Short mmCIF file of C-alpha atoms and ligand atoms in Angstrom, two decimals:
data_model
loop_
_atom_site.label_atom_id
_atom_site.label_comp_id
_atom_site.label_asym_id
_atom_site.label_seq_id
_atom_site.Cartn_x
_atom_site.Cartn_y
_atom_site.Cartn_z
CA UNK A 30 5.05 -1.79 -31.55
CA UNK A 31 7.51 -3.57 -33.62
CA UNK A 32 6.34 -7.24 -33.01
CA UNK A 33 8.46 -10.36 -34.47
CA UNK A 34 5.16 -12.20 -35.86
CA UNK A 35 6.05 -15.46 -37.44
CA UNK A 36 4.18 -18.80 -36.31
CA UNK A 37 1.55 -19.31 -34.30
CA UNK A 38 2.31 -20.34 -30.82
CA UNK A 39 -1.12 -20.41 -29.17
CA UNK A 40 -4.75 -21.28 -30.87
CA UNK A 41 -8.06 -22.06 -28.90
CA UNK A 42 -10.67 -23.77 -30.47
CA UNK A 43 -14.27 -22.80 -29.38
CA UNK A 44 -12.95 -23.10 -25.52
CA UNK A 45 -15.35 -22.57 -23.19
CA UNK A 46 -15.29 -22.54 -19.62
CA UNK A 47 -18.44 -23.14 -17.31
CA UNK A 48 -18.47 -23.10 -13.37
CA UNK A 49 -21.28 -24.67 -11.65
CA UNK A 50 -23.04 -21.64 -9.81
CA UNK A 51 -23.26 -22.21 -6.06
CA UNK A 52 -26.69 -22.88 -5.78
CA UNK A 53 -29.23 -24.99 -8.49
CA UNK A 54 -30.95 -21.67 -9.12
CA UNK A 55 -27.77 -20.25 -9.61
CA UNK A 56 -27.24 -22.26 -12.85
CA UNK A 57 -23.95 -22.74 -14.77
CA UNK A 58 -21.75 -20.20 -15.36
CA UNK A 59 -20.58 -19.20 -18.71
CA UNK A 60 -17.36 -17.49 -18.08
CA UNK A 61 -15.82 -18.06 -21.20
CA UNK A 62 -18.28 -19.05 -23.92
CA UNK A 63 -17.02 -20.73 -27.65
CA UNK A 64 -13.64 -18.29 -27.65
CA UNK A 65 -11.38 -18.69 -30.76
CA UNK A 66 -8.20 -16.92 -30.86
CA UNK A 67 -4.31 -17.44 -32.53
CA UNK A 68 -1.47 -15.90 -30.42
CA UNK A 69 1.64 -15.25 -32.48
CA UNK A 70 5.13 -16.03 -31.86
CA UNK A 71 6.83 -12.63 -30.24
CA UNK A 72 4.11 -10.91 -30.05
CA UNK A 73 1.80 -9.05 -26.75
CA UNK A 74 -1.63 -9.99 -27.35
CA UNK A 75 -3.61 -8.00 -25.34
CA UNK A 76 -7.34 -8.31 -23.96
CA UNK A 77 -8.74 -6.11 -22.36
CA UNK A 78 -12.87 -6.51 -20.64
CA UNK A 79 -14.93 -4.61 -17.96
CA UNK A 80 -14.64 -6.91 -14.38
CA UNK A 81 -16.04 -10.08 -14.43
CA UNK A 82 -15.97 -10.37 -18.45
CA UNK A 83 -14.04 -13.72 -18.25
CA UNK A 84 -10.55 -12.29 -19.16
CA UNK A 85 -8.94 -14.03 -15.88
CA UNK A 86 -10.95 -17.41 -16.73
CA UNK A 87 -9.76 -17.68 -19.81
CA UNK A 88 -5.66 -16.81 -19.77
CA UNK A 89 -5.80 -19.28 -16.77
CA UNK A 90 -7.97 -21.74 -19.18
CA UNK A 91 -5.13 -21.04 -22.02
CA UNK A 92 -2.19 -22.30 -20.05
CA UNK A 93 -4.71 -25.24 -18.37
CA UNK A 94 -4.74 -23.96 -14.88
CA UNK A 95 -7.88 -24.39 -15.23
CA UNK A 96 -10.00 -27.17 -17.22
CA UNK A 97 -11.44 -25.80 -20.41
CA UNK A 98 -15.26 -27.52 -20.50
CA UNK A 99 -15.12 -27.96 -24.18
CA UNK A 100 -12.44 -27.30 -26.82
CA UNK A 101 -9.53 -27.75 -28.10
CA UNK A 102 -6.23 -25.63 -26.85
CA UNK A 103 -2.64 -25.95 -29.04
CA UNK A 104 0.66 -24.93 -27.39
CA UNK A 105 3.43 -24.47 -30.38
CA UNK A 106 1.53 -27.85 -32.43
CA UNK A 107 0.76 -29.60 -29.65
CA UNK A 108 -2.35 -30.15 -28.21
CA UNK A 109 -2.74 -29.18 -24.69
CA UNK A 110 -6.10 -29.33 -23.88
CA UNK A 111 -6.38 -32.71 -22.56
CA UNK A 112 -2.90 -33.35 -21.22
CA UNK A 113 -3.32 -35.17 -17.54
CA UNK A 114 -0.87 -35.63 -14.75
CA UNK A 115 3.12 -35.08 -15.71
CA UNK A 116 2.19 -33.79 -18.97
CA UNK A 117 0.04 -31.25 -18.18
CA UNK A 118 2.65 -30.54 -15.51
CA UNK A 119 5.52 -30.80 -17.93
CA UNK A 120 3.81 -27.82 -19.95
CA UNK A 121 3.45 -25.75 -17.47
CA UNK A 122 7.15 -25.18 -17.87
CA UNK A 123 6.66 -23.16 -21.54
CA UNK A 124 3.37 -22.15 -20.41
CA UNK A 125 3.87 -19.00 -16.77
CA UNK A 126 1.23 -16.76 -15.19
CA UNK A 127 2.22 -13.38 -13.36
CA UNK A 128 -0.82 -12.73 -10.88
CA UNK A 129 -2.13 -9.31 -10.23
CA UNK A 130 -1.54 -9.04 -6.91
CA UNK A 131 2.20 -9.93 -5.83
CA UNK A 132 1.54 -10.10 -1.85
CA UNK A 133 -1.22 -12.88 -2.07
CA UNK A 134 0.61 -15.25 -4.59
CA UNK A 135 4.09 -14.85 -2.19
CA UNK A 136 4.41 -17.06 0.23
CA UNK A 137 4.92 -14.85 3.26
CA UNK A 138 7.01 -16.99 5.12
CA UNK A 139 9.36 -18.01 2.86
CA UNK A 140 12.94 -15.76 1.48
CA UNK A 141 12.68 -14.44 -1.90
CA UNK A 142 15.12 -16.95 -2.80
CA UNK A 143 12.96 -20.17 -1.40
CA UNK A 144 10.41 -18.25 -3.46
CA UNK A 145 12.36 -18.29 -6.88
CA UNK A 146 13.62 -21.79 -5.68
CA UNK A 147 10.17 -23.02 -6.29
CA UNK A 148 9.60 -23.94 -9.49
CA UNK A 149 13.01 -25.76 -9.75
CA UNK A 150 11.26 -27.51 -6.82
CA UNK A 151 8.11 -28.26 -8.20
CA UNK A 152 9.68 -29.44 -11.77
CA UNK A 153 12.11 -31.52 -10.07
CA UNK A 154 15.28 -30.02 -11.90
CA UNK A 155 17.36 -28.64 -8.95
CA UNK A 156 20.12 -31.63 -9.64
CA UNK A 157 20.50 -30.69 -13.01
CA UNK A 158 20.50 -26.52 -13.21
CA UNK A 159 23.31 -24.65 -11.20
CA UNK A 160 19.71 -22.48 -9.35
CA UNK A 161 21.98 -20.91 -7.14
CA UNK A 162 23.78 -19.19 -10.49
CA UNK A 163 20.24 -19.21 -12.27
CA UNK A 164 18.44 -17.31 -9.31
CA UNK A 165 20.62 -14.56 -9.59
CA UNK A 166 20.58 -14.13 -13.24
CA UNK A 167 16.87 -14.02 -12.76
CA UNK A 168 17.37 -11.20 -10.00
CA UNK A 169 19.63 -9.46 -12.36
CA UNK A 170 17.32 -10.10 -14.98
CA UNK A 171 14.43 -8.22 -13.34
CA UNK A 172 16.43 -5.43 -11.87
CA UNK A 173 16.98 -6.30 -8.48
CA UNK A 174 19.78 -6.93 -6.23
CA UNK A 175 21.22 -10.18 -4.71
CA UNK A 176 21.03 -8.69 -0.65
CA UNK A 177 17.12 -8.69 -1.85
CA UNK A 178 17.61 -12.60 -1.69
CA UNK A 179 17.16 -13.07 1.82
CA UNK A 180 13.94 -10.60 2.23
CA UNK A 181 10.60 -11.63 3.29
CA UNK A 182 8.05 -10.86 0.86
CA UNK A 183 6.85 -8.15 3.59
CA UNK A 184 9.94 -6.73 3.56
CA UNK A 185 9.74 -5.62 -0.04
CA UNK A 186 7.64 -2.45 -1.98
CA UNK A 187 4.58 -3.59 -4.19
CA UNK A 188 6.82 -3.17 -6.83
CA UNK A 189 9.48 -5.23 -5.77
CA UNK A 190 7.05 -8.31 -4.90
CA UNK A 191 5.74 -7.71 -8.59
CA UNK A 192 9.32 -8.58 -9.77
CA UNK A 193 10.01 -11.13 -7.88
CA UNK A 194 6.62 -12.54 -9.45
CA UNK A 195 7.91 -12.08 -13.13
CA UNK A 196 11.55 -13.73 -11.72
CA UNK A 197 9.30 -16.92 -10.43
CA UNK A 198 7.31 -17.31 -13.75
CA UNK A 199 10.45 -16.70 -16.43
CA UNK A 200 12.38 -19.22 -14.34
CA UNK A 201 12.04 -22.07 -16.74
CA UNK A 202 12.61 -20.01 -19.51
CA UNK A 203 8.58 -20.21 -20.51
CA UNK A 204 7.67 -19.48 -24.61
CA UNK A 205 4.28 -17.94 -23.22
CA UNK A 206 3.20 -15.79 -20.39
CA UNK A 207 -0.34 -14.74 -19.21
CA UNK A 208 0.13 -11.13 -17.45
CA UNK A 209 -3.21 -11.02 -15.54
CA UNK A 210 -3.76 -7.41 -14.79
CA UNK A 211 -0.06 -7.89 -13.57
CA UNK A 212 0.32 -3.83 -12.84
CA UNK A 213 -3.09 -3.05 -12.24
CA UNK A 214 -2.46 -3.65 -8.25
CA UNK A 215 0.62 -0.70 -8.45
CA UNK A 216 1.23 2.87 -7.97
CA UNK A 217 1.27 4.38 -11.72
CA UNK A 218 4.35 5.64 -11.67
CA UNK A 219 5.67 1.88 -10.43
CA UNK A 220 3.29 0.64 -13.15
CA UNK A 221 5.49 2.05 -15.92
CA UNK A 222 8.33 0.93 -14.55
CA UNK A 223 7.21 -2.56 -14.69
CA UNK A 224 5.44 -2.34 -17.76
CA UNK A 225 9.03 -1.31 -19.44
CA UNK A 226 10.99 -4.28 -17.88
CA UNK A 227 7.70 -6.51 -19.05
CA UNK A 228 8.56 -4.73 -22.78
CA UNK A 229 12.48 -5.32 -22.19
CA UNK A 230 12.16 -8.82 -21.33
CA UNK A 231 9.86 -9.72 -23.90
CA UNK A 232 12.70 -8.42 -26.50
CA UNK A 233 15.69 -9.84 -24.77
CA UNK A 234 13.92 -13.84 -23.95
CA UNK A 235 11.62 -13.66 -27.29
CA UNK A 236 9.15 -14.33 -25.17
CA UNK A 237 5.05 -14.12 -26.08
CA UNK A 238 2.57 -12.08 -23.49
CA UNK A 239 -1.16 -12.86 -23.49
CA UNK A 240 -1.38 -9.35 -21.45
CA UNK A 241 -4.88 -9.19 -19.33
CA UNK A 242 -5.97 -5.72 -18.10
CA UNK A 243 -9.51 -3.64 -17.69
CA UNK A 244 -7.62 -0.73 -18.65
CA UNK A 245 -7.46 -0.07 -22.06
CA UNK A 246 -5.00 2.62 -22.23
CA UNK A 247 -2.49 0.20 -20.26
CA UNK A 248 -3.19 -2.53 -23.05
CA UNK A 249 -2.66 0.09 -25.46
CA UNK A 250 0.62 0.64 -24.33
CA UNK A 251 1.82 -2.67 -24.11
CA UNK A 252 -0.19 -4.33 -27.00
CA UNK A 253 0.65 -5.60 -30.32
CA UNK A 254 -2.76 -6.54 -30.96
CA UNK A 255 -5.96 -6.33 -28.87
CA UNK A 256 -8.82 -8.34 -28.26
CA UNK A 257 -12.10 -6.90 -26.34
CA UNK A 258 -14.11 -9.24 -24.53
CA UNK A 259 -18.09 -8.86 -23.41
CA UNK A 260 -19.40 -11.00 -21.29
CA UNK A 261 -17.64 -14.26 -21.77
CA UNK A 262 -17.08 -13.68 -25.82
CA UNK A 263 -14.40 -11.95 -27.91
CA UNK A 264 -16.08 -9.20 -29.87
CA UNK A 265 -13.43 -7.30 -31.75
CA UNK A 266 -9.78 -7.93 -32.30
CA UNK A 267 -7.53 -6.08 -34.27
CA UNK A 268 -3.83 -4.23 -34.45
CA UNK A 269 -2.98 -2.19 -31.95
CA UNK A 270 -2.66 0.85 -34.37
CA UNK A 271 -6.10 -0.78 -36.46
CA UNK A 272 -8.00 -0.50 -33.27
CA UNK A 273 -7.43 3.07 -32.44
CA UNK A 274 -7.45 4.44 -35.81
CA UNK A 275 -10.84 2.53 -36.06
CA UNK A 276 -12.81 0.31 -34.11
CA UNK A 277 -16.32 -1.04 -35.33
CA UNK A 278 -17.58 -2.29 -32.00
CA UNK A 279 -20.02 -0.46 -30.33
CA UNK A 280 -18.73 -2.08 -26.81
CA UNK A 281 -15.01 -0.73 -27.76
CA UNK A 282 -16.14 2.58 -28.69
CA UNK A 283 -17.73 2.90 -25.65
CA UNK A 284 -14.49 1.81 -23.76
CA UNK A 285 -12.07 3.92 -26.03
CA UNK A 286 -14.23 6.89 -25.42
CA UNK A 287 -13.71 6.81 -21.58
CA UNK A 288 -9.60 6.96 -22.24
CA UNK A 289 -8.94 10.88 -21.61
CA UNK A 290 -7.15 11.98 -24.49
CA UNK A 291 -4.25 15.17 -24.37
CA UNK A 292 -4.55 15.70 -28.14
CA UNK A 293 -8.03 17.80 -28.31
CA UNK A 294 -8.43 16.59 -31.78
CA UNK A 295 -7.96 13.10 -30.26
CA UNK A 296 -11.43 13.45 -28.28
CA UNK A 297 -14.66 12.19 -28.69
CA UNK A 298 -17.37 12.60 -26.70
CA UNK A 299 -17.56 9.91 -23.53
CA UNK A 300 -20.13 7.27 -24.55
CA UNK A 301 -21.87 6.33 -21.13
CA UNK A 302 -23.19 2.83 -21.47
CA UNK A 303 -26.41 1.96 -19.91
CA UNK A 304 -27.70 -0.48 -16.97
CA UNK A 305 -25.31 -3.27 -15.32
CA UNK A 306 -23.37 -5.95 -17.43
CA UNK A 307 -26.06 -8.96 -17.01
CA UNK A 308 -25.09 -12.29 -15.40
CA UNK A 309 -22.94 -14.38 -16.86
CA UNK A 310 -25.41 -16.99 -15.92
CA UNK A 311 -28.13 -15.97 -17.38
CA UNK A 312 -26.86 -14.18 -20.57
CA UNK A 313 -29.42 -12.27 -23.21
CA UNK A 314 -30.53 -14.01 -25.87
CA UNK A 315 -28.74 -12.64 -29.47
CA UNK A 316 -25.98 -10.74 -28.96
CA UNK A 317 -24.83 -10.21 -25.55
CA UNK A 318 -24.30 -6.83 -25.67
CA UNK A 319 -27.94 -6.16 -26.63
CA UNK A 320 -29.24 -5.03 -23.24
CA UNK A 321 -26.70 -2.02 -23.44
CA UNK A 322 -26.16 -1.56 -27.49
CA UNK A 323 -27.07 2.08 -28.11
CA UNK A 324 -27.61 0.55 -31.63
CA UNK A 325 -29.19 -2.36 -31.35
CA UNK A 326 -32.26 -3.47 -32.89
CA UNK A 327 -34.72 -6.30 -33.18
CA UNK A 328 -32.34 -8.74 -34.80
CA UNK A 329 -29.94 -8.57 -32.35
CA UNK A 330 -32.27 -9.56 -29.64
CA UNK A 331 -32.87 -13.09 -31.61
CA UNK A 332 -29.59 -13.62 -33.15
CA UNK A 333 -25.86 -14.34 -32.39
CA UNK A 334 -23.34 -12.06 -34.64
CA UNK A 335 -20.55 -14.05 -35.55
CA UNK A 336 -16.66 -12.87 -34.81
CA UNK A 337 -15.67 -11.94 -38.80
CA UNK A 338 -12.61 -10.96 -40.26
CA UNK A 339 -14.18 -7.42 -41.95
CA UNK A 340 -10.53 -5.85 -42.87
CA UNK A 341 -7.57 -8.01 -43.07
CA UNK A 342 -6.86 -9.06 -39.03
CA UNK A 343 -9.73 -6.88 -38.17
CA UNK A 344 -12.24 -8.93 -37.01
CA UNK A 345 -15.73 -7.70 -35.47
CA UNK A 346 -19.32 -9.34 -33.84
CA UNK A 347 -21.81 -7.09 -34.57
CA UNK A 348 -24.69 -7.69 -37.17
CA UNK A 349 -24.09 -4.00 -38.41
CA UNK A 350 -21.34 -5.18 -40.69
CA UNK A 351 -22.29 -8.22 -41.97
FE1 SF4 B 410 -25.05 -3.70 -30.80
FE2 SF4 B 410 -26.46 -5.32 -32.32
FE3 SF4 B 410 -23.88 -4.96 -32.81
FE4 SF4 B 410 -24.67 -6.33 -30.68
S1 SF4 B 410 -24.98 -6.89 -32.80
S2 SF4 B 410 -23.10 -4.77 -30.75
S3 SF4 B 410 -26.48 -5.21 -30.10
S4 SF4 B 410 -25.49 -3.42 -32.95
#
């Protein structure tokens, strides 16, 4: 996927997020847990993660909907991670989310166009844009027409709600957008067909996708490069193209060999990973993949590995190629 790479528009710092679990015995939860990562300028930066790995948590801890515990987050220079009030606010303009599921993040009883009037709303610009001319350019934008204007969210296909999502979060012409499992609520044949306007949109605004999904083969698709998370942590990121001609991961091989492949040279055999993913409460001790590593061994019960850069933008955690 041809991928205008230039500058860096997004770094983290070690962010971690922590909840409070809901009881004292519950502990704290490490949801995200010392994460590093540079998003480029143009490109899809995928990440994909079993449920509950801490994908969500940390796109939404990216764009500061929600606090990062520790660390230090840079939008395009500028530091975001501590921004308060009409700053933070402010940001949010370069900074969108699309949510997975269209129908809860629609307010039911509002028009489509009260919807996409919203953020002009919220940011206090309605005096000085023309919305009425900028709402339809957005519906234009995403493929839909103006009669859908004044529809109720009801009255709309899960795919239609899902563009009316991307319309709300492109409507202040954002630099960034966190796609959190944005198709993984849709039929697949509606998938695609938001998955190519995602791809067309990209290339016509410039924009830059941090692209959540559990599938794999979706992220694939979409990806220019590809980070897997276990368990809070980042533990391989590489090239689209890198990652599939070879991933070092045990955790990734484990996912890639689940993706059904037509090619029958393509195939390898389905690596079934044992026992549940453990709490992110209570993590193992070492590397937190340990408890399920078909190749782990006594050093990774006591130690940490490291995310290193082991070919150039390949970078891996696993003590088996340090
Ligand atoms: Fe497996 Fe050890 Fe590598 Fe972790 S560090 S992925 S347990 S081999």
């Amino acid at each position: 996927m041809a991928a205008q790479m230039q500058d860096v528009l997004l770094k983290a710092n070690h962010v971690k997020k922590y909840f409070k679990g809901k009881t004292r015995a519950a502990g704290v939860v490490k949801a995200v847990d010392d994460v590093s990562l540079e998003i480029m300028h143009g490109e899809t930066f995928g990440v994909v993660g079993e449920s509950g790995c801490g994908k969500s948590t940390l796109g939404k801890t990216l764009i500061r909907l929600l606090e990062p515990t520790s660390g230090e987050i840079y939008l395009d220079g500028r530091e975001i991670s501590g921004l308060k009030g009409a700053e933070r606010k402010e940001m949010h303009r370069e900074a969108q989310i699309i949510f997975q599921d269209p129908s809860a993040c629609l307010n039911p009883r509002r028009t489509v166009k009260q919807i996409l009037m919203e953020p002009f709303e919220i940011h206090k610009m309605k005096e000085n844009t023309d919305v009425e001319a900028r709402i339809k350019e957005l519906m234009h934008l995403v493929g839909l027409d103006e009669y859908h204007l004044s529809r109720y969210p009801h009255e709309l296909s899960g795919g239609q709600k899902q563009r009316i999502g991307i319309a709300r979060a492109l409507a202040l012409n954002p630099k960034l957008v966190i796609c959190d499992e944005a198709v993984s609520a849709l039929d697949v044949s509606v998938q695609a067909q938001v998955l190519n306007l995602l791809q067309e949109l990209k290339e016509k605004l410039g924009l830059t996708y941090f692209f959540i999904s559990h599938n794999l083969n979706v992220v694939y698709q979409v990806s220019d490069r590809v980070a897997v998370m276990y368990l809070g942590k980042i533990v391989e990121i590489a090239g689209y193209a890198q990652l599939y001609e070879k991933r070092y991961h045990p955790y990734t091989e484990a996912l890639l060999s689940a993706i059904p492949q037509v090619n029958p040279s393509e195939r390898s055999e389905r690596i079934h990973l044992e026992g549940e993913v453990p709490s992110p409460s209570d993590p193992p001790q070492g590397c937190r993949f340990n408890t399920r590593c078909p190749k782990a061994c006594e050093r990774c019960r006591q130690e940490e590995p490291e995310l290193r850069e082991i070919e150039e933008g390949h970078f891996v955690a696993c003590h088996l190629y340090d």
